mmCIF file of C-alpha atoms in Angstrom:
data_model
loop_
_atom_site.group_PDB
_atom_site.id
_atom_site.type_symbol
_atom_site.label_atom_id
_atom_site.label_comp_id
_atom_site.label_asym_id
_atom_site.label_seq_id
_atom_site.Cartn_x
_atom_site.Cartn_y
_atom_site.Cartn_z
ATOM 1 C CA MET O 490 47.533 -92.011 -18.330
ATOM 2 C CA THR O 491 47.246 -92.506 -22.103
ATOM 3 C CA THR O 492 50.207 -92.729 -24.585
ATOM 4 C CA THR O 493 49.920 -91.364 -27.932
ATOM 5 C CA ALA O 494 52.440 -92.229 -30.835
ATOM 6 C CA ILE O 495 53.171 -89.560 -33.708
ATOM 7 C CA THR O 496 54.476 -91.920 -36.527
ATOM 8 C CA ASN O 497 55.383 -91.667 -40.009
ATOM 9 C CA ILE O 498 57.834 -88.677 -39.551
ATOM 10 C CA ALA O 499 60.254 -88.362 -42.566
ATOM 11 C CA SER O 500 62.739 -86.740 -40.350
ATOM 12 C CA LEU O 501 62.951 -85.999 -36.809
ATOM 13 C CA VAL O 502 65.033 -83.466 -35.063
ATOM 14 C CA THR O 503 65.670 -84.607 -31.498
ATOM 15 C CA ASN O 504 68.657 -82.218 -30.756
ATOM 16 C CA ASP O 505 69.730 -85.491 -28.794
ATOM 17 C CA PRO O 506 73.127 -86.688 -30.253
ATOM 18 C CA SER O 507 72.941 -90.016 -28.330
ATOM 19 C CA LEU O 508 70.354 -91.042 -30.672
ATOM 20 C CA ARG O 509 72.659 -90.383 -33.867
ATOM 21 C CA ALA O 510 76.137 -89.878 -32.855
ATOM 22 C CA ASP O 511 76.881 -88.590 -36.372
ATOM 23 C CA SER O 512 74.334 -85.765 -36.423
ATOM 24 C CA PRO O 513 74.783 -82.858 -33.836
ATOM 25 C CA LEU O 514 70.926 -82.850 -34.256
ATOM 26 C CA GLY O 515 70.051 -86.149 -33.318
ATOM 27 C CA LEU O 516 68.245 -86.490 -36.774
ATOM 28 C CA VAL O 517 66.301 -89.778 -37.127
ATOM 29 C CA ARG O 518 64.715 -90.854 -40.357
ATOM 30 C CA ASP O 519 61.491 -92.583 -40.708
ATOM 31 C CA ALA O 520 60.800 -91.893 -37.151
ATOM 32 C CA ALA O 521 58.333 -91.782 -34.464
ATOM 33 C CA VAL O 522 57.826 -89.879 -31.044
ATOM 34 C CA VAL O 523 55.725 -91.397 -28.123
ATOM 35 C CA ILE O 524 54.104 -88.857 -25.729
ATOM 36 C CA GLU O 525 52.886 -89.534 -22.070
ATOM 37 C CA ASP O 526 50.701 -86.843 -20.419
ATOM 38 C CA ASP O 527 53.161 -83.696 -21.148
ATOM 39 C CA ARG O 528 56.248 -85.471 -21.662
ATOM 40 C CA ILE O 529 58.154 -87.395 -24.372
ATOM 41 C CA VAL O 530 58.731 -90.874 -23.095
ATOM 42 C CA TRP O 531 60.369 -92.411 -26.436
ATOM 43 C CA ALA O 532 61.822 -91.197 -29.678
ATOM 44 C CA GLY O 533 63.467 -93.118 -32.447
ATOM 45 C CA GLU O 534 63.164 -95.108 -35.638
ATOM 46 C CA SER O 535 59.287 -96.029 -36.337
ATOM 47 C CA SER O 536 60.306 -99.663 -36.513
ATOM 48 C CA LYS O 537 61.251 -99.664 -32.846
ATOM 49 C CA ALA O 538 58.489 -97.860 -31.722
ATOM 50 C CA PRO O 539 56.543 -99.121 -28.437
ATOM 51 C CA ALA O 540 52.875 -99.881 -28.415
ATOM 52 C CA THR O 541 50.476 -97.049 -27.464
ATOM 53 C CA ASP O 542 47.030 -96.308 -26.929
ATOM 54 C CA ASN O 543 46.791 -93.819 -29.785
ATOM 55 C CA ALA O 544 48.499 -92.821 -32.996
ATOM 56 C CA VAL O 545 48.873 -89.743 -35.257
ATOM 57 C CA ASP O 546 50.312 -90.232 -38.638
ATOM 58 C CA ALA O 547 52.357 -87.385 -39.553
ATOM 59 C CA GLY O 548 52.051 -87.975 -43.208
ATOM 60 C CA GLY O 549 55.696 -88.028 -44.019
ATOM 61 C CA ARG O 550 56.315 -84.612 -42.514
ATOM 62 C CA ALA O 551 59.354 -83.280 -40.599
ATOM 63 C CA ALA O 552 59.150 -82.776 -36.698
ATOM 64 C CA ILE O 553 61.195 -80.448 -34.848
ATOM 65 C CA PRO O 554 61.247 -79.461 -30.949
ATOM 66 C CA GLY O 555 58.991 -76.353 -30.539
ATOM 67 C CA PHE O 556 61.071 -73.010 -30.815
ATOM 68 C CA VAL O 557 62.236 -71.533 -27.540
ATOM 69 C CA ASP O 558 62.090 -67.765 -28.314
ATOM 70 C CA SER O 559 64.350 -66.446 -25.568
ATOM 71 C CA HIS O 560 64.121 -62.475 -25.928
ATOM 72 C CA SER O 561 61.076 -60.692 -26.730
ATOM 73 C CA HIS O 562 59.195 -57.297 -25.441
ATOM 74 C CA LEU O 563 55.692 -58.033 -25.347
ATOM 75 C CA VAL O 564 54.119 -55.868 -22.712
ATOM 76 C CA PHE O 565 53.409 -52.801 -24.745
ATOM 77 C CA ALA O 566 50.835 -50.410 -26.203
ATOM 78 C CA GLY O 567 50.833 -48.275 -29.295
ATOM 79 C CA ASP O 568 52.278 -48.309 -32.828
ATOM 80 C CA ARG O 569 55.351 -47.003 -34.232
ATOM 81 C CA THR O 570 54.709 -47.671 -37.678
ATOM 82 C CA GLU O 571 55.499 -43.927 -39.032
ATOM 83 C CA GLU O 572 59.042 -44.569 -37.266
ATOM 84 C CA PHE O 573 59.757 -47.786 -39.416
ATOM 85 C CA ASN O 574 58.230 -46.160 -42.263
ATOM 86 C CA ALA O 575 60.471 -43.181 -42.211
ATOM 87 C CA ARG O 576 63.446 -45.246 -41.598
ATOM 88 C CA MET O 577 62.816 -47.568 -44.645
ATOM 89 C CA SER O 578 62.080 -44.198 -46.552
ATOM 90 C CA GLY O 579 65.593 -42.757 -45.572
ATOM 91 C CA ARG O 580 63.582 -39.839 -44.005
ATOM 92 C CA ALA O 581 64.562 -38.093 -40.762
ATOM 93 C CA TYR O 582 62.239 -39.008 -37.981
ATOM 94 C CA SER O 583 62.121 -37.152 -34.634
ATOM 95 C CA ALA O 584 59.490 -38.987 -32.411
ATOM 96 C CA GLY O 585 60.410 -40.335 -29.215
ATOM 97 C CA GLY O 586 61.449 -43.999 -30.130
ATOM 98 C CA ILE O 587 61.211 -46.275 -27.021
ATOM 99 C CA ARG O 588 59.770 -43.166 -25.117
ATOM 100 C CA THR O 589 56.813 -43.248 -27.341
ATOM 101 C CA THR O 590 56.118 -46.930 -26.449
ATOM 102 C CA VAL O 591 56.652 -45.999 -22.749
ATOM 103 C CA ALA O 592 54.001 -43.203 -23.001
ATOM 104 C CA ALA O 593 51.475 -45.476 -24.753
ATOM 105 C CA THR O 594 52.137 -48.227 -22.291
ATOM 106 C CA ARG O 595 51.425 -46.196 -19.209
ATOM 107 C CA ALA O 596 48.289 -44.830 -20.566
ATOM 108 C CA ALA O 597 46.845 -48.431 -21.613
ATOM 109 C CA THR O 598 44.712 -50.510 -19.170
ATOM 110 C CA ASP O 599 45.800 -53.987 -18.016
ATOM 111 C CA ASP O 600 43.183 -55.491 -20.000
ATOM 112 C CA GLU O 601 44.721 -53.957 -23.055
ATOM 113 C CA LEU O 602 48.056 -54.885 -22.289
ATOM 114 C CA SER O 603 47.136 -58.520 -21.402
ATOM 115 C CA ALA O 604 45.450 -58.795 -24.845
ATOM 116 C CA ASN O 605 48.159 -57.584 -26.364
ATOM 117 C CA VAL O 606 50.592 -60.159 -24.681
ATOM 118 C CA ALA O 607 47.716 -63.033 -25.533
ATOM 119 C CA ARG O 608 47.776 -61.911 -29.138
ATOM 120 C CA TYR O 609 51.493 -61.931 -29.697
ATOM 121 C CA LEU O 610 51.850 -65.357 -28.003
ATOM 122 C CA ALA O 611 49.214 -66.868 -29.857
ATOM 123 C CA GLU O 612 50.805 -65.311 -33.217
ATOM 124 C CA ALA O 613 54.415 -66.747 -32.169
ATOM 125 C CA LEU O 614 52.783 -70.425 -31.200
ATOM 126 C CA ARG O 615 51.117 -70.466 -34.806
ATOM 127 C CA GLN O 616 54.688 -70.279 -36.082
ATOM 128 C CA GLY O 617 55.880 -73.057 -33.852
ATOM 129 C CA THR O 618 57.088 -71.141 -30.669
ATOM 130 C CA THR O 619 56.318 -72.974 -27.514
ATOM 131 C CA THR O 620 58.347 -71.213 -25.326
ATOM 132 C CA LEU O 621 58.682 -67.457 -24.984
ATOM 133 C CA GLU O 622 60.512 -65.344 -22.751
ATOM 134 C CA THR O 623 59.386 -61.783 -22.165
ATOM 135 C CA LYS O 624 60.482 -58.512 -20.654
ATOM 136 C CA SER O 625 59.067 -55.373 -18.863
ATOM 137 C CA GLY O 626 60.935 -52.117 -19.968
ATOM 138 C CA TYR O 627 58.085 -50.050 -21.362
ATOM 139 C CA GLY O 628 56.751 -48.627 -17.864
ATOM 140 C CA LEU O 629 60.067 -47.050 -16.020
ATOM 141 C CA THR O 630 57.860 -46.305 -12.970
ATOM 142 C CA VAL O 631 57.536 -48.679 -10.046
ATOM 143 C CA GLU O 632 53.956 -49.060 -10.465
ATOM 144 C CA ASP O 633 53.922 -49.589 -14.165
ATOM 145 C CA GLU O 634 57.283 -51.742 -14.114
ATOM 146 C CA ALA O 635 55.569 -54.131 -11.759
ATOM 147 C CA ARG O 636 52.204 -54.049 -13.613
ATOM 148 C CA ALA O 637 54.089 -55.310 -16.839
ATOM 149 C CA LEU O 638 55.765 -58.389 -15.058
ATOM 150 C CA ARG O 639 52.354 -58.960 -13.338
ATOM 151 C CA ILE O 640 50.468 -59.120 -16.575
ATOM 152 C CA ALA O 641 53.518 -61.246 -18.474
ATOM 153 C CA ALA O 642 53.408 -63.676 -15.647
ATOM 154 C CA ARG O 643 50.167 -64.529 -16.333
ATOM 155 C CA HIS O 644 50.936 -65.562 -19.975
ATOM 156 C CA THR O 645 54.616 -67.080 -19.816
ATOM 157 C CA GLU O 646 56.904 -68.803 -16.900
ATOM 158 C CA GLU O 647 59.985 -66.800 -18.427
ATOM 159 C CA VAL O 648 59.772 -63.251 -17.454
ATOM 160 C CA THR O 649 62.593 -60.526 -17.091
ATOM 161 C CA TYR O 650 62.823 -57.389 -15.082
ATOM 162 C CA LEU O 651 64.068 -54.770 -17.436
ATOM 163 C CA GLY O 652 63.630 -51.632 -15.395
ATOM 164 C CA ALA O 653 66.959 -50.736 -17.126
ATOM 165 C CA HIS O 654 66.024 -50.234 -20.570
ATOM 166 C CA ILE O 655 66.601 -46.664 -21.020
ATOM 167 C CA VAL O 656 66.707 -43.847 -18.297
ATOM 168 C CA SER O 657 63.039 -42.915 -17.441
ATOM 169 C CA PRO O 658 62.299 -39.607 -19.152
ATOM 170 C CA ASP O 659 61.164 -38.726 -15.565
ATOM 171 C CA TYR O 660 64.849 -38.878 -14.662
ATOM 172 C CA ALA O 661 66.388 -37.347 -17.674
ATOM 173 C CA ASP O 662 68.551 -34.903 -15.634
ATOM 174 C CA ASP O 663 69.150 -37.579 -13.016
ATOM 175 C CA PRO O 664 70.311 -40.894 -14.236
ATOM 176 C CA ALA O 665 72.156 -41.782 -11.300
ATOM 177 C CA GLY O 666 68.619 -41.252 -9.425
ATOM 178 C CA TYR O 667 67.240 -43.666 -11.844
ATOM 179 C CA VAL O 668 69.772 -46.194 -11.425
ATOM 180 C CA GLU O 669 69.082 -46.051 -7.473
ATOM 181 C CA LEU O 670 65.038 -46.400 -7.941
ATOM 182 C CA VAL O 671 65.848 -49.596 -10.232
ATOM 183 C CA THR O 672 68.191 -51.248 -7.800
ATOM 184 C CA GLY O 673 65.898 -50.080 -5.029
ATOM 185 C CA ALA O 674 62.073 -49.673 -4.815
ATOM 186 C CA MET O 675 61.440 -50.789 -8.447
ATOM 187 C CA LEU O 676 63.288 -53.967 -7.861
ATOM 188 C CA ASP O 677 61.562 -54.675 -4.582
ATOM 189 C CA ALA O 678 58.201 -54.417 -6.466
ATOM 190 C CA CYS O 679 59.182 -56.534 -9.522
ATOM 191 C CA ALA O 680 61.083 -59.191 -7.999
ATOM 192 C CA PRO O 681 58.379 -61.308 -6.918
ATOM 193 C CA TYR O 682 57.202 -61.607 -10.715
ATOM 194 C CA ALA O 683 60.229 -62.212 -12.534
ATOM 195 C CA ARG O 684 63.010 -64.936 -13.131
ATOM 196 C CA TRP O 685 65.603 -62.882 -14.924
ATOM 197 C CA VAL O 686 67.212 -59.255 -14.531
ATOM 198 C CA ASP O 687 68.153 -57.539 -17.575
ATOM 199 C CA VAL O 688 69.692 -54.172 -18.467
ATOM 200 C CA PHE O 689 70.524 -52.455 -21.826
ATOM 201 C CA CYS O 690 74.176 -51.918 -21.742
ATOM 202 C CA GLU O 691 74.801 -49.343 -24.456
ATOM 203 C CA ARG O 692 76.105 -45.937 -25.038
ATOM 204 C CA GLY O 693 73.014 -43.745 -24.659
ATOM 205 C CA ALA O 694 71.357 -46.192 -22.009
ATOM 206 C CA PHE O 695 73.442 -47.868 -19.430
ATOM 207 C CA ASP O 696 77.232 -47.583 -18.904
ATOM 208 C CA GLY O 697 79.323 -50.554 -17.436
ATOM 209 C CA ASP O 698 79.340 -49.407 -13.938
ATOM 210 C CA GLN O 699 75.330 -48.861 -14.148
ATOM 211 C CA ALA O 700 74.786 -52.270 -15.575
ATOM 212 C CA ARG O 701 76.776 -53.858 -12.823
ATOM 213 C CA ALA O 702 75.103 -52.136 -10.217
ATOM 214 C CA VAL O 703 71.361 -53.169 -11.733
ATOM 215 C CA LEU O 704 72.504 -56.939 -12.438
ATOM 216 C CA ILE O 705 74.098 -57.375 -8.946
ATOM 217 C CA ALA O 706 71.307 -55.978 -7.043
ATOM 218 C CA GLY O 707 68.944 -58.196 -9.349
ATOM 219 C CA ARG O 708 71.091 -61.015 -8.498
ATOM 220 C CA ALA O 709 70.952 -60.273 -4.836
ATOM 221 C CA ARG O 710 67.135 -60.672 -4.742
ATOM 222 C CA GLY O 711 67.111 -63.898 -6.730
ATOM 223 C CA LEU O 712 67.034 -62.894 -10.233
ATOM 224 C CA HIS O 713 69.513 -64.420 -12.679
ATOM 225 C CA PRO O 714 71.134 -61.755 -14.959
ATOM 226 C CA ARG O 715 70.975 -61.254 -18.906
ATOM 227 C CA VAL O 716 72.158 -58.428 -20.865
ATOM 228 C CA HIS O 717 71.507 -56.427 -23.944
ATOM 229 C CA ALA O 718 74.975 -56.341 -24.908
ATOM 230 C CA ASN O 719 77.108 -54.917 -27.749
ATOM 231 C CA GLN O 720 74.352 -54.020 -30.275
ATOM 232 C CA LEU O 721 74.845 -50.550 -31.186
ATOM 233 C CA GLY O 722 78.921 -50.530 -31.122
ATOM 234 C CA HIS O 723 81.649 -52.181 -29.139
ATOM 235 C CA GLY O 724 81.136 -51.686 -25.211
ATOM 236 C CA PRO O 725 81.623 -53.551 -22.086
ATOM 237 C CA GLY O 726 78.242 -55.643 -22.300
ATOM 238 C CA VAL O 727 79.709 -59.036 -23.181
ATOM 239 C CA GLN O 728 82.391 -59.136 -20.831
ATOM 240 C CA LEU O 729 80.151 -57.940 -17.915
ATOM 241 C CA ALA O 730 77.671 -60.887 -18.906
ATOM 242 C CA VAL O 731 80.258 -63.516 -18.938
ATOM 243 C CA GLU O 732 82.170 -62.160 -15.740
ATOM 244 C CA LEU O 733 78.650 -62.336 -13.883
ATOM 245 C CA ASP O 734 77.455 -65.626 -15.304
ATOM 246 C CA ALA O 735 74.616 -64.047 -17.159
ATOM 247 C CA ALA O 736 72.546 -66.746 -18.964
ATOM 248 C CA SER O 737 73.037 -64.915 -22.151
ATOM 249 C CA ALA O 738 74.312 -62.088 -23.948
ATOM 250 C CA ASP O 739 71.769 -60.440 -26.376
ATOM 251 C CA HIS O 740 72.572 -59.149 -29.748
ATOM 252 C CA CYS O 741 76.271 -59.378 -29.833
ATOM 253 C CA THR O 742 76.705 -57.372 -33.004
ATOM 254 C CA HIS O 743 79.831 -55.642 -32.337
ATOM 255 C CA LEU O 744 82.296 -57.981 -30.733
ATOM 256 C CA THR O 745 86.102 -57.615 -30.298
ATOM 257 C CA ASP O 746 88.041 -60.964 -30.362
ATOM 258 C CA ALA O 747 88.260 -61.006 -26.556
ATOM 259 C CA ASP O 748 84.449 -60.627 -26.383
ATOM 260 C CA VAL O 749 84.454 -63.850 -28.687
ATOM 261 C CA ASP O 750 87.147 -65.650 -26.585
ATOM 262 C CA ALA O 751 85.042 -64.800 -23.354
ATOM 263 C CA LEU O 752 81.868 -66.160 -24.787
ATOM 264 C CA ALA O 753 83.513 -69.283 -26.190
ATOM 265 C CA GLN O 754 85.222 -70.258 -22.766
ATOM 266 C CA GLY O 755 82.246 -68.939 -20.337
ATOM 267 C CA ASN O 756 78.673 -70.485 -19.770
ATOM 268 C CA THR O 757 76.933 -67.084 -21.182
ATOM 269 C CA VAL O 758 75.042 -67.884 -24.544
ATOM 270 C CA ALA O 759 75.208 -65.376 -27.353
ATOM 271 C CA THR O 760 71.666 -64.710 -28.237
ATOM 272 C CA LEU O 761 71.707 -63.233 -31.932
ATOM 273 C CA LEU O 762 68.471 -61.488 -32.965
ATOM 274 C CA PRO O 763 68.376 -60.992 -36.470
ATOM 275 C CA GLY O 764 65.105 -59.176 -36.728
ATOM 276 C CA ALA O 765 66.618 -56.141 -35.228
ATOM 277 C CA GLU O 766 69.400 -55.998 -38.031
ATOM 278 C CA PHE O 767 66.827 -56.438 -40.899
ATOM 279 C CA SER O 768 64.365 -54.025 -39.568
ATOM 280 C CA THR O 769 67.054 -51.348 -38.788
ATOM 281 C CA ARG O 770 69.474 -52.238 -41.983
ATOM 282 C CA ALA O 771 72.259 -52.547 -39.181
ATOM 283 C CA THR O 772 75.321 -54.793 -39.544
ATOM 284 C CA TRP O 773 74.384 -58.594 -39.355
ATOM 285 C CA PRO O 774 76.151 -60.403 -36.367
ATOM 286 C CA ASP O 775 78.814 -62.515 -37.199
ATOM 287 C CA ALA O 776 77.484 -66.144 -35.994
ATOM 288 C CA ARG O 777 79.975 -67.998 -38.111
ATOM 289 C CA ARG O 778 82.561 -66.269 -36.133
ATOM 290 C CA LEU O 779 81.010 -67.142 -32.797
ATOM 291 C CA LEU O 780 80.368 -70.881 -33.938
ATOM 292 C CA ASP O 781 83.829 -71.461 -35.037
ATOM 293 C CA ALA O 782 85.460 -70.240 -31.714
ATOM 294 C CA GLY O 783 83.023 -72.836 -29.802
ATOM 295 C CA ALA O 784 80.412 -70.277 -28.503
ATOM 296 C CA THR O 785 76.978 -71.485 -27.916
ATOM 297 C CA VAL O 786 74.566 -69.473 -30.001
ATOM 298 C CA ALA O 787 70.796 -68.976 -29.723
ATOM 299 C CA LEU O 788 68.461 -67.395 -32.047
ATOM 300 C CA SER O 789 65.567 -65.298 -31.201
ATOM 301 C CA THR O 790 62.935 -62.648 -32.725
ATOM 302 C CA ASP O 791 63.420 -59.494 -30.292
ATOM 303 C CA CYS O 792 59.955 -58.986 -30.988
ATOM 304 C CA ASN O 793 59.228 -55.588 -30.144
ATOM 305 C CA PRO O 794 57.230 -52.428 -31.751
ATOM 306 C CA GLY O 795 60.670 -50.513 -32.693
ATOM 307 C CA SER O 796 63.200 -52.571 -33.793
ATOM 308 C CA SER O 797 62.153 -55.912 -34.834
ATOM 309 C CA PHE O 798 58.267 -56.127 -34.814
ATOM 310 C CA THR O 799 58.449 -59.923 -35.795
ATOM 311 C CA SER O 800 57.346 -62.803 -33.945
ATOM 312 C CA SER O 801 58.389 -65.467 -36.389
ATOM 313 C CA MET O 802 61.227 -67.897 -35.624
ATOM 314 C CA PRO O 803 61.031 -69.322 -39.130
ATOM 315 C CA PHE O 804 61.957 -65.829 -40.469
ATOM 316 C CA CYS O 805 65.209 -65.312 -38.095
ATOM 317 C CA ILE O 806 66.332 -68.855 -39.072
ATOM 318 C CA ALA O 807 66.002 -67.929 -42.875
ATOM 319 C CA LEU O 808 67.778 -64.723 -42.228
ATOM 320 C CA ALA O 809 70.453 -66.512 -40.053
ATOM 321 C CA VAL O 810 71.266 -68.665 -42.865
ATOM 322 C CA ARG O 811 71.340 -66.168 -45.587
ATOM 323 C CA ASP O 812 72.848 -63.415 -44.035
ATOM 324 C CA MET O 813 74.697 -64.552 -40.756
ATOM 325 C CA GLY O 814 76.812 -67.401 -41.875
ATOM 326 C CA MET O 815 74.732 -70.230 -40.036
ATOM 327 C CA THR O 816 74.228 -73.690 -41.705
ATOM 328 C CA PRO O 817 70.292 -74.752 -41.559
ATOM 329 C CA ASP O 818 71.328 -77.487 -39.155
ATOM 330 C CA GLU O 819 73.108 -74.514 -36.980
ATOM 331 C CA ALA O 820 70.297 -72.264 -36.973
ATOM 332 C CA ILE O 821 67.429 -74.954 -36.163
ATOM 333 C CA TRP O 822 69.594 -76.011 -33.188
ATOM 334 C CA SER O 823 69.987 -72.291 -32.115
ATOM 335 C CA ALA O 824 66.341 -71.652 -32.198
ATOM 336 C CA THR O 825 65.419 -74.845 -29.998
ATOM 337 C CA ALA O 826 68.092 -76.099 -27.788
ATOM 338 C CA GLY O 827 69.967 -72.762 -27.989
ATOM 339 C CA GLY O 828 67.159 -70.716 -26.928
ATOM 340 C CA ALA O 829 66.866 -73.448 -24.079
ATOM 341 C CA ALA O 830 70.392 -72.964 -23.081
ATOM 342 C CA ALA O 831 69.761 -69.100 -23.095
ATOM 343 C CA LEU O 832 66.976 -69.613 -20.342
ATOM 344 C CA ARG O 833 69.178 -72.460 -18.625
ATOM 345 C CA ARG O 834 66.465 -75.164 -19.113
ATOM 346 C CA THR O 835 66.914 -78.491 -20.208
ATOM 347 C CA ASP O 836 63.146 -79.666 -20.433
ATOM 348 C CA ILE O 837 62.544 -77.670 -23.669
ATOM 349 C CA GLY O 838 64.352 -77.545 -27.121
ATOM 350 C CA ARG O 839 64.637 -81.159 -27.701
ATOM 351 C CA ILE O 840 62.826 -84.317 -28.460
ATOM 352 C CA ALA O 841 64.057 -86.860 -26.279
ATOM 353 C CA PRO O 842 62.654 -89.148 -23.029
ATOM 354 C CA GLY O 843 61.962 -86.679 -20.181
ATOM 355 C CA ALA O 844 61.672 -83.574 -22.284
ATOM 356 C CA ARG O 845 58.494 -81.342 -22.173
ATOM 357 C CA ALA O 846 56.074 -82.659 -25.070
ATOM 358 C CA ASP O 847 56.646 -79.572 -27.171
ATOM 359 C CA LEU O 848 57.080 -80.570 -30.919
ATOM 360 C CA VAL O 849 55.917 -79.081 -34.504
ATOM 361 C CA LEU O 850 55.071 -80.759 -37.644
ATOM 362 C CA LEU O 851 56.301 -79.259 -40.741
ATOM 363 C CA ASP O 852 54.453 -79.422 -44.243
ATOM 364 C CA ALA O 853 57.851 -80.194 -45.486
ATOM 365 C CA PRO O 854 60.196 -83.519 -45.335
ATOM 366 C CA SER O 855 63.035 -81.908 -43.867
ATOM 367 C CA HIS O 856 63.868 -78.954 -41.315
ATOM 368 C CA VAL O 857 65.917 -77.360 -44.016
ATOM 369 C CA HIS O 858 62.904 -75.925 -45.488
ATOM 370 C CA LEU O 859 62.629 -73.537 -42.970
ATOM 371 C CA ALA O 860 65.418 -71.839 -44.585
ATOM 372 C CA TYR O 861 65.004 -73.207 -48.170
ATOM 373 C CA ARG O 862 61.363 -71.630 -48.262
ATOM 374 C CA PRO O 863 61.279 -68.420 -46.711
ATOM 375 C CA GLY O 864 58.280 -66.790 -45.972
ATOM 376 C CA VAL O 865 56.052 -69.868 -46.185
ATOM 377 C CA PRO O 866 53.946 -70.686 -43.653
ATOM 378 C CA LEU O 867 55.318 -74.437 -43.095
ATOM 379 C CA VAL O 868 54.113 -74.967 -39.669
ATOM 380 C CA HIS O 869 51.366 -77.889 -39.948
ATOM 381 C CA ALA O 870 50.806 -78.989 -36.137
ATOM 382 C CA VAL O 871 52.219 -78.021 -32.651
ATOM 383 C CA TRP O 872 51.895 -79.749 -29.564
ATOM 384 C CA ARG O 873 52.879 -77.959 -26.433
ATOM 385 C CA ARG O 874 52.839 -79.764 -23.107
ATOM 386 C CA GLY O 875 51.739 -82.942 -24.692
ATOM 387 C CA GLU O 876 48.450 -81.245 -26.027
ATOM 388 C CA ARG O 877 47.903 -80.468 -29.677
ATOM 389 C CA VAL O 878 47.383 -76.786 -29.945
ATOM 390 C CA LEU O 879 47.403 -76.483 -33.652
#
């Protein structure tokens, strides 16, 4: 195997505090990284770097771990531009929301859906995202949900079964029957393609008892829980997530003190999705409250056609710093190591020996520029699994 050193890095975010005890980011100045095959084998000060077969000059740029986007909905077809335009223009809009996307997704071919997933993954990669989770949830039949997950699994290793996104229009008068389908025949068809099971636990979607049934059934089939929780109002989602040791409770916009305490004391990551609040003009999650309580926080895009049609983790970092009370250091950690924690992964989200060689060079001397220069395309180069892909 050949080794490659990336040298002349102005500042290196490692997320490895053992390299710099005074920095949660393990921030190293005048740094280098050594890659062998698909792994990081060394990181630290340039003056201490070992000899390698090849070298790449970072040109005084900053380097960060590849972003870990732990919440997206990419298997879809159709467009909801008019819905967004009406919402931003203050007009009433009566089209079907998620149901509109369900109809378009059901009508699309496998090739069309696969091409869409590939397109948005490539778009995210150009912005520094090297790991991306995605869900089903726009099929809502046994065949369409299994198809969505089968397609997703061709593109990413982090695949989530979300048959319990909303009650299928086909079961509008029989929500109990739909829960039975989601926990029965649909789960049987979908489990082979997924790692995770998710549920939208919210008024108008699935209540606490229904959500519990979905998550327990998925767990019995070897899928680990995650929960859409407390986005639109207070509810049982966060408490249920912590009780069932879900990897993440996602959204966390409306939290009681008990919810915050539960997240701080449990293993469940609070995944915040500022793109959704931006695109719906909703209340911002209070990241500061969660962080001060000791909860683990992740940032993700929630890329979907209805409420957060962005694949840009840099954009979400800027929003989190500007409107959610996070420092730039906290936001970059949450978009990398935090996302890895939300996927219960230790091999990504950090630049340290043994980690997967996923890293990003920025056209800036510091990671702070991701919030300091919002909207500017700062990603200069991306390595994924040790291969330069941008």
